[in-house]
Amino acid sequence: MIYEFLYNLIGSHIVASFISAVFPLAFLVPFALFAVYLERKVSGHMQDRLGPMRVGWHGWLQTVADIIKLVQKEDITASATDKKLFNFAPVLVFAGSYAAFAAIPFTSIYIGSNIDLGILYIVAVSSFVVAGILMAGWASNNKYSLLGAMRSAAQIVSYEIPTVLVILSIIVISGTLNLMTLSEQQSSSFYNWMIFGGAVAGWKKFVLIPFVMIGFLVIYISSLAEVNRTPFDIPEAESELVSGYHTEYSGMKFAMFFLAEYANMFAVSAVVVALFLGGYQSPFGYLGNTTGLTWLIPVEQFFWFAAKGIFFVFVQMWLRWTLPRLRVDQLMVVCWKYLIPISFANLVIIALIMVL
Amino acid sequence: MLKTEQMVLNMGPQHPSTHGVLRLELELDGEVINSVTPHIGYLHRCFEKHCEAMTYPQIIPYVDRMDYLAAMYNEFGFALAVERLMDIKVPERVEYIRVIMGELQRIASHLVAVGTYGLDIGAFTPFLYCFRDREKILTLFEMTCGARLLYNYIWIGGLSHDIHPDFIRYTKEFIDYFKPNLKELNDLLTYNKIFIDRTANVGILPLETAINYGVTGPNLRASGLRWDLRLDDPYSIYDKFEFDIPVGQGWHGTIGDCWDRYYIRILEMEESLKILEQAIAQIPEGDISSAIPKRVKPPEGQIYTRVENPRGELGYFIISKGQLQPHRVKVRAPSFVSLSVLNELCKGHLVADVVAILGSIDIVLGEIDR
Amino acid sequence: MKSAQDIFEILKEKFPEEVISITTGKPKEDIIDIHPLSINKISFFLRDSEVLLFDNLILLSGVDNADGKKKTLPDGSFEYENNTLSVFYHVESTSLKHKITLRVTVPVDKPEVESVSEIWMCADWHEREAFDMIGINFLNHPNLIRILMPYDWEYGYPLRKDYKNPEFYAGMKVS
């Protein structure tokens, strides 16, 4: 594991853990740049146009240009805002998204912190985002921002419930909360992936498949609501509230919100991948095994993990540019009247199957 | 003491989804609306005062700029009004070309209405598909008179230019290109469950209220009355074509809700395609400028003429005292009347529904404020 | 479907003093003149009687007739004295398919007309516009304030023939 390697190298727990914590950031920042570019290209091609084409080959440097622009913008603060909360809110939102990466395994030799409470910790700490959003909405001293922040808080808190219920059903099958162990259980080929019944022996595996698929759909829809993407993007509904809770932000603070949104998107995709699609496992053997270069295996695993995560981020973008958005009360109806009963029934049935 | 108050929220003159500069003052009780007051006048350009200082042919470019999304129909109505006052009979080729231009303009205007409505509801992609198809229509207009949005094409007594020799062929190509695209638009937006949930049973306009408020056009037809000026008060040569009038039936909710108004516009685009096919098959030869008078000096009197704009009934009331300039020109703009119903439609709905309702009644601020 | 002359006969029979005359022969519309303070009563009858059933007010427009004495002022501009203002009503019936034009005429120093906004809700905004542009005072209107001009415009009524633009409005020069 990388953490032990660093500790043996440096000798101090604090410095080793600090360096180990920077790895997800080193992945996230290029990922955010790539994701913004991907979003613009995907939306462009879906809308029968080309997207950015001028800055670099086919526009791949566009995000770099945008970051340079955002960094040098004037930081406008309205005079009637609550300064301390206003400045602290983007930090909290980003911290909430980033802290979730501590328990997500990127490869078999790297996980930020190998605690036994893995997934529970992730769900708990990503609720910091709610506090940050409420702070942003209130401190902006703007009726529109306040409306957007309230809607967002209601939405995120409600949609955590189906998420947790589906996670519980997966834990019933696998028996552990630690995402690393979960990924190890789904090894050797895609036949063992959780979405195809997991590494369960005998007839139970095939009976479980439809229920696990339903659980997968429920958690994917709830994760769309957690990150405020269409069809659940009421809090930042452009045509109604002019950008919702981040209306009043400009410059670097706005860039923090932006970065936090893409980090959050990847975090929830990574959780779904780790739970259902085998985490960093490859669907069919490793090149490292066939050629005998065993140091190649973790690199391949990281590649598979990143590819699966980016695929789900791509599906999130695809849904954003296709579907219209739901109204606030319809959003709540979907959560409380449909997703929660379905996921609860799912949990009970899966538990029954496992016990029999 | 704790007490609850109404909140006054301003959807101000600059807003992404009020279609133009319109200010809406909403009185909210939480998220439920108690009343909506529209404030207009931000785009008032004194059109009627200008008309009293200009001669009749000079008014045609000004008339375009009122409803800038359906400019051909504005000119059509004005030219028709003055021709009726002066008893001018235009050649048949001119009539056919005017109808072709009018129906192409109707399709272009409905595409903008449908696309921006999807954008307000949150679907970003149909907007671009609608504008891509509208580009083809604007290219046809540019081929004819050189302008894409404001034409100065339909003159009193005739037209300014004859159509390009290839115009008929390109129009046929456009009709064949557009039919499958309309089906694609329906699959993407019209029958989407989320879209139906946002718009069905929202903003219901009962028929009695609609007639009392003077609402016309697709909004009135969606409430259940079969009233189309092309058949009920015929003008030009519309009686030579066969087409249906779609009437709202409450397909996904009640009669007269937002989905009905939206769907009527989609059906009207199909009917316009039928009229176009018949018109380009029957168009005769002729000289387009043979009936244009040297000096437009109507006799003393007054007239009220109305045409079926894509948004409703566009009327021109012209009082002339026998001079080269009119004494008074009053325009009856369909969006002016449709906007006044907004308060009735929005009572009891949520803030997000205001955007849906405002998009479905399809207003253009240029003709409200003139 | 009735012609203008028939409708005039029916109205004259029911309201002998308030309906004044009918003007025919001038192109292109026949106009029925009505007394300004009884347009309300007559409109109720127009809407509710079974033979007429005028349920749709198409247009309500104010006109400055400019038929008074034209007086030229020392600075070159002119103004009218003793002219009249008119309001035209175009109504139609969606079921019986006939339409008619009514007119009321008022002198410029006392421009008062009864409002018809309780009969046809369409008249609400149209009367506000006639008030804003021509200066006709509609009695019993629910909310008679300006609609197109700014709410605090105190320099007169723009569509009158002798209207002059002010020099400054709220500190800005009016060109």
PDB file of N, CA and C in Angstrom, chain C residues 65-114:
ATOM      1  N   ASN C  65     -59.492  63.866 -32.624  1.00  0.00           N
ATOM      2  CA  ASN C  65     -60.103  64.224 -33.910  1.00  0.00           C
ATOM      3  C   ASN C  65     -59.513  65.460 -34.542  1.00  0.00           C
ATOM      4  N   ALA C  66     -58.870  66.279 -33.783  1.00  0.00           N
ATOM      5  CA  ALA C  66     -58.195  67.474 -34.313  1.00  0.00           C
ATOM      6  C   ALA C  66     -59.133  68.316 -35.152  1.00  0.00           C
ATOM      7  N   ASP C  67     -60.354  68.518 -34.651  1.00  0.00           N
ATOM      8  CA  ASP C  67     -61.310  69.289 -35.454  1.00  0.00           C
ATOM      9  C   ASP C  67     -61.641  70.616 -34.803  1.00  0.00           C
ATOM     10  N   GLY C  68     -60.768  71.066 -33.917  1.00  0.00           N
ATOM     11  CA  GLY C  68     -61.043  72.358 -33.277  1.00  0.00           C
ATOM     12  C   GLY C  68     -60.313  73.459 -33.991  1.00  0.00           C
ATOM     13  N   LYS C  69     -60.320  74.619 -33.367  1.00  0.00           N
ATOM     14  CA  LYS C  69     -59.662  75.756 -33.977  1.00  0.00           C
ATOM     15  C   LYS C  69     -58.168  75.652 -33.714  1.00  0.00           C
ATOM     16  N   LYS C  70     -57.389  75.816 -34.762  1.00  0.00           N
ATOM     17  CA  LYS C  70     -55.944  75.660 -34.603  1.00  0.00           C
ATOM     18  C   LYS C  70     -55.353  77.007 -34.285  1.00  0.00           C
ATOM     19  N   LYS C  71     -54.678  77.097 -33.168  1.00  0.00           N
ATOM     20  CA  LYS C  71     -54.131  78.375 -32.743  1.00  0.00           C
ATOM     21  C   LYS C  71     -52.616  78.257 -32.770  1.00  0.00           C
ATOM     22  N   THR C  72     -51.954  79.164 -33.459  1.00  0.00           N
ATOM     23  CA  THR C  72     -50.496  79.085 -33.516  1.00  0.00           C
ATOM     24  C   THR C  72     -49.907  79.934 -32.401  1.00  0.00           C
ATOM     25  N   LEU C  73     -48.996  79.326 -31.634  1.00  0.00           N
ATOM     26  CA  LEU C  73     -48.400  80.030 -30.511  1.00  0.00           C
ATOM     27  C   LEU C  73     -47.179  80.811 -30.978  1.00  0.00           C
ATOM     28  N   PRO C  74     -46.720  81.757 -30.182  1.00  0.00           N
ATOM     29  CA  PRO C  74     -45.587  82.597 -30.602  1.00  0.00           C
ATOM     30  C   PRO C  74     -44.327  81.801 -30.955  1.00  0.00           C
ATOM     31  N   ASP C  75     -44.065  80.650 -30.308  1.00  0.00           N
ATOM     32  CA  ASP C  75     -42.809  79.952 -30.598  1.00  0.00           C
ATOM     33  C   ASP C  75     -42.924  78.990 -31.772  1.00  0.00           C
ATOM     34  N   GLY C  76     -43.960  79.103 -32.547  1.00  0.00           N
ATOM     35  CA  GLY C  76     -44.055  78.282 -33.754  1.00  0.00           C
ATOM     36  C   GLY C  76     -44.917  77.052 -33.606  1.00  0.00           C
ATOM     37  N   SER C  77     -45.109  76.587 -32.383  1.00  0.00           N
ATOM     38  CA  SER C  77     -45.932  75.398 -32.238  1.00  0.00           C
ATOM     39  C   SER C  77     -47.394  75.811 -32.226  1.00  0.00           C
ATOM     40  N   PHE C  78     -48.261  74.776 -32.232  1.00  0.00           N
ATOM     41  CA  PHE C  78     -49.681  75.096 -32.299  1.00  0.00           C
ATOM     42  C   PHE C  78     -50.419  74.282 -31.261  1.00  0.00           C
ATOM     43  N   GLU C  79     -51.621  74.753 -30.959  1.00  0.00           N
ATOM     44  CA  GLU C  79     -52.465  73.905 -30.124  1.00  0.00           C
ATOM     45  C   GLU C  79     -53.911  74.080 -30.571  1.00  0.00           C
ATOM     46  N   TYR C  80     -54.708  73.069 -30.195  1.00  0.00           N
ATOM     47  CA  TYR C  80     -56.100  73.033 -30.613  1.00  0.00           C
ATOM     48  C   TYR C  80     -56.987  73.505 -29.485  1.00  0.00           C
ATOM     49  N   GLU C  81     -58.037  74.207 -29.868  1.00  0.00           N
ATOM     50  CA  GLU C  81     -59.030  74.580 -28.865  1.00  0.00           C
ATOM     51  C   GLU C  81     -60.350  73.955 -29.243  1.00  0.00           C
ATOM     52  N   ASN C  82     -61.061  73.498 -28.247  1.00  0.00           N
ATOM     53  CA  ASN C  82     -62.420  72.995 -28.467  1.00  0.00           C
ATOM     54  C   ASN C  82     -62.470  71.840 -29.436  1.00  0.00           C
ATOM     55  N   ASN C  83     -61.445  71.025 -29.468  1.00  0.00           N
ATOM     56  CA  ASN C  83     -61.594  69.869 -30.338  1.00  0.00           C
ATOM     57  C   ASN C  83     -62.194  68.723 -29.537  1.00  0.00           C
ATOM     58  N   THR C  84     -62.439  67.629 -30.224  1.00  0.00           N
ATOM     59  CA  THR C  84     -63.070  66.488 -29.568  1.00  0.00           C
ATOM     60  C   THR C  84     -62.167  65.267 -29.637  1.00  0.00           C
ATOM     61  N   LEU C  85     -62.397  64.390 -28.687  1.00  0.00           N
ATOM     62  CA  LEU C  85     -61.709  63.100 -28.681  1.00  0.00           C
ATOM     63  C   LEU C  85     -62.769  62.024 -28.888  1.00  0.00           C
ATOM     64  N   SER C  86     -62.390  60.939 -29.522  1.00  0.00           N
ATOM     65  CA  SER C  86     -63.345  59.854 -29.746  1.00  0.00           C
ATOM     66  C   SER C  86     -62.766  58.551 -29.258  1.00  0.00           C
ATOM     67  N   VAL C  87     -63.650  57.646 -28.924  1.00  0.00           N
ATOM     68  CA  VAL C  87     -63.252  56.282 -28.616  1.00  0.00           C
ATOM     69  C   VAL C  87     -64.046  55.383 -29.553  1.00  0.00           C
ATOM     70  N   PHE C  88     -63.345  54.489 -30.248  1.00  0.00           N
ATOM     71  CA  PHE C  88     -63.993  53.550 -31.165  1.00  0.00           C
ATOM     72  C   PHE C  88     -64.023  52.177 -30.516  1.00  0.00           C
ATOM     73  N   TYR C  89     -65.136  51.515 -30.616  1.00  0.00           N
ATOM     74  CA  TYR C  89     -65.254  50.149 -30.103  1.00  0.00           C
ATOM     75  C   TYR C  89     -65.577  49.241 -31.282  1.00  0.00           C
ATOM     76  N   HIS C  90     -64.764  48.227 -31.481  1.00  0.00           N
ATOM     77  CA  HIS C  90     -65.090  47.196 -32.473  1.00  0.00           C
ATOM     78  C   HIS C  90     -65.475  45.948 -31.705  1.00  0.00           C
ATOM     79  N   VAL C  91     -66.715  45.507 -31.873  1.00  0.00           N
ATOM     80  CA  VAL C  91     -67.148  44.307 -31.163  1.00  0.00           C
ATOM     81  C   VAL C  91     -67.623  43.298 -32.179  1.00  0.00           C
ATOM     82  N   GLU C  92     -67.520  42.039 -31.804  1.00  0.00           N
ATOM     83  CA  GLU C  92     -68.028  41.004 -32.702  1.00  0.00           C
ATOM     84  C   GLU C  92     -68.610  39.872 -31.884  1.00  0.00           C
ATOM     85  N   SER C  93     -69.304  38.996 -32.590  1.00  0.00           N
ATOM     86  CA  SER C  93     -69.889  37.839 -31.929  1.00  0.00           C
ATOM     87  C   SER C  93     -69.260  36.595 -32.507  1.00  0.00           C
ATOM     88  N   THR C  94     -68.697  35.741 -31.644  1.00  0.00           N
ATOM     89  CA  THR C  94     -68.041  34.536 -32.157  1.00  0.00           C
ATOM     90  C   THR C  94     -69.058  33.482 -32.560  1.00  0.00           C
ATOM     91  N   SER C  95     -70.289  33.574 -32.037  1.00  0.00           N
ATOM     92  CA  SER C  95     -71.264  32.542 -32.400  1.00  0.00           C
ATOM     93  C   SER C  95     -72.121  32.960 -33.576  1.00  0.00           C
ATOM     94  N   LEU C  96     -72.535  34.244 -33.612  1.00  0.00           N
ATOM     95  CA  LEU C  96     -73.404  34.670 -34.708  1.00  0.00           C
ATOM     96  C   LEU C  96     -72.650  35.338 -35.834  1.00  0.00           C
ATOM     97  N   LYS C  97     -71.391  35.559 -35.646  1.00  0.00           N
ATOM     98  CA  LYS C  97     -70.485  36.026 -36.684  1.00  0.00           C
ATOM     99  C   LYS C  97     -70.868  37.353 -37.304  1.00  0.00           C
ATOM    100  N   HIS C  98     -71.287  38.332 -36.502  1.00  0.00           N
ATOM    101  CA  HIS C  98     -71.413  39.668 -37.076  1.00  0.00           C
ATOM    102  C   HIS C  98     -70.559  40.613 -36.242  1.00  0.00           C
ATOM    103  N   LYS C  99     -70.180  41.759 -36.872  1.00  0.00           N
ATOM    104  CA  LYS C  99     -69.437  42.734 -36.096  1.00  0.00           C
ATOM    105  C   LYS C  99     -69.903  44.131 -36.394  1.00  0.00           C
ATOM    106  N   ILE C 100     -69.609  45.037 -35.472  1.00  0.00           N
ATOM    107  CA  ILE C 100     -70.146  46.388 -35.529  1.00  0.00           C
ATOM    108  C   ILE C 100     -69.114  47.343 -34.936  1.00  0.00           C
ATOM    109  N   THR C 101     -69.163  48.595 -35.374  1.00  0.00           N
ATOM    110  CA  THR C 101     -68.264  49.616 -34.834  1.00  0.00           C
ATOM    111  C   THR C 101     -69.085  50.663 -34.108  1.00  0.00           C
ATOM    112  N   LEU C 102     -68.715  50.980 -32.880  1.00  0.00           N
ATOM    113  CA  LEU C 102     -69.408  52.022 -32.119  1.00  0.00           C
ATOM    114  C   LEU C 102     -68.453  53.172 -31.891  1.00  0.00           C
ATOM    115  N   ARG C 103     -68.990  54.354 -31.681  1.00  0.00           N
ATOM    116  CA  ARG C 103     -68.126  55.494 -31.421  1.00  0.00           C
ATOM    117  C   ARG C 103     -68.753  56.370 -30.361  1.00  0.00           C
ATOM    118  N   VAL C 104     -67.948  56.870 -29.456  1.00  0.00           N
ATOM    119  CA  VAL C 104     -68.408  57.937 -28.555  1.00  0.00           C
ATOM    120  C   VAL C 104     -67.489  59.116 -28.750  1.00  0.00           C
ATOM    121  N   THR C 105     -68.049  60.306 -28.630  1.00  0.00           N
ATOM    122  CA  THR C 105     -67.260  61.519 -28.826  1.00  0.00           C
ATOM    123  C   THR C 105     -67.413  62.399 -27.606  1.00  0.00           C
ATOM    124  N   VAL C 106     -66.293  62.907 -27.107  1.00  0.00           N
ATOM    125  CA  VAL C 106     -66.319  63.775 -25.926  1.00  0.00           C
ATOM    126  C   VAL C 106     -65.514  65.034 -26.207  1.00  0.00           C
ATOM    127  N   PRO C 107     -65.883  66.150 -25.588  1.00  0.00           N
ATOM    128  CA  PRO C 107     -65.070  67.368 -25.751  1.00  0.00           C
ATOM    129  C   PRO C 107     -63.770  67.246 -24.965  1.00  0.00           C
ATOM    130  N   VAL C 108     -62.765  68.016 -25.359  1.00  0.00           N
ATOM    131  CA  VAL C 108     -61.432  67.801 -24.799  1.00  0.00           C
ATOM    132  C   VAL C 108     -61.315  68.332 -23.370  1.00  0.00           C
ATOM    133  N   ASP C 109     -62.196  69.322 -22.964  1.00  0.00           N
ATOM    134  CA  ASP C 109     -62.028  69.788 -21.590  1.00  0.00           C
ATOM    135  C   ASP C 109     -62.730  68.902 -20.596  1.00  0.00           C
ATOM    136  N   LYS C 110     -63.623  68.014 -21.054  1.00  0.00           N
ATOM    137  CA  LYS C 110     -64.255  67.116 -20.081  1.00  0.00           C
ATOM    138  C   LYS C 110     -64.333  65.715 -20.704  1.00  0.00           C
ATOM    139  N   PRO C 111     -63.183  65.040 -20.832  1.00  0.00           N
ATOM    140  CA  PRO C 111     -63.174  63.760 -21.577  1.00  0.00           C
ATOM    141  C   PRO C 111     -63.539  62.597 -20.664  1.00  0.00           C
ATOM    142  N   GLU C 112     -64.827  62.414 -20.398  1.00  0.00           N
ATOM    143  CA  GLU C 112     -65.208  61.328 -19.499  1.00  0.00           C
ATOM    144  C   GLU C 112     -66.095  60.354 -20.222  1.00  0.00           C
ATOM    145  N   VAL C 113     -65.729  59.068 -20.142  1.00  0.00           N
ATOM    146  CA  VAL C 113     -66.496  57.998 -20.775  1.00  0.00           C
ATOM    147  C   VAL C 113     -66.663  56.901 -19.747  1.00  0.00           C
ATOM    148  N   GLU C 114     -67.794  56.249 -19.776  1.00  0.00           N
ATOM    149  CA  GLU C 114     -67.995  55.120 -18.877  1.00  0.00           C
ATOM    150  C   GLU C 114     -67.110  53.962 -19.309  1.00  0.00           C
TER     151      GLU C 114
END
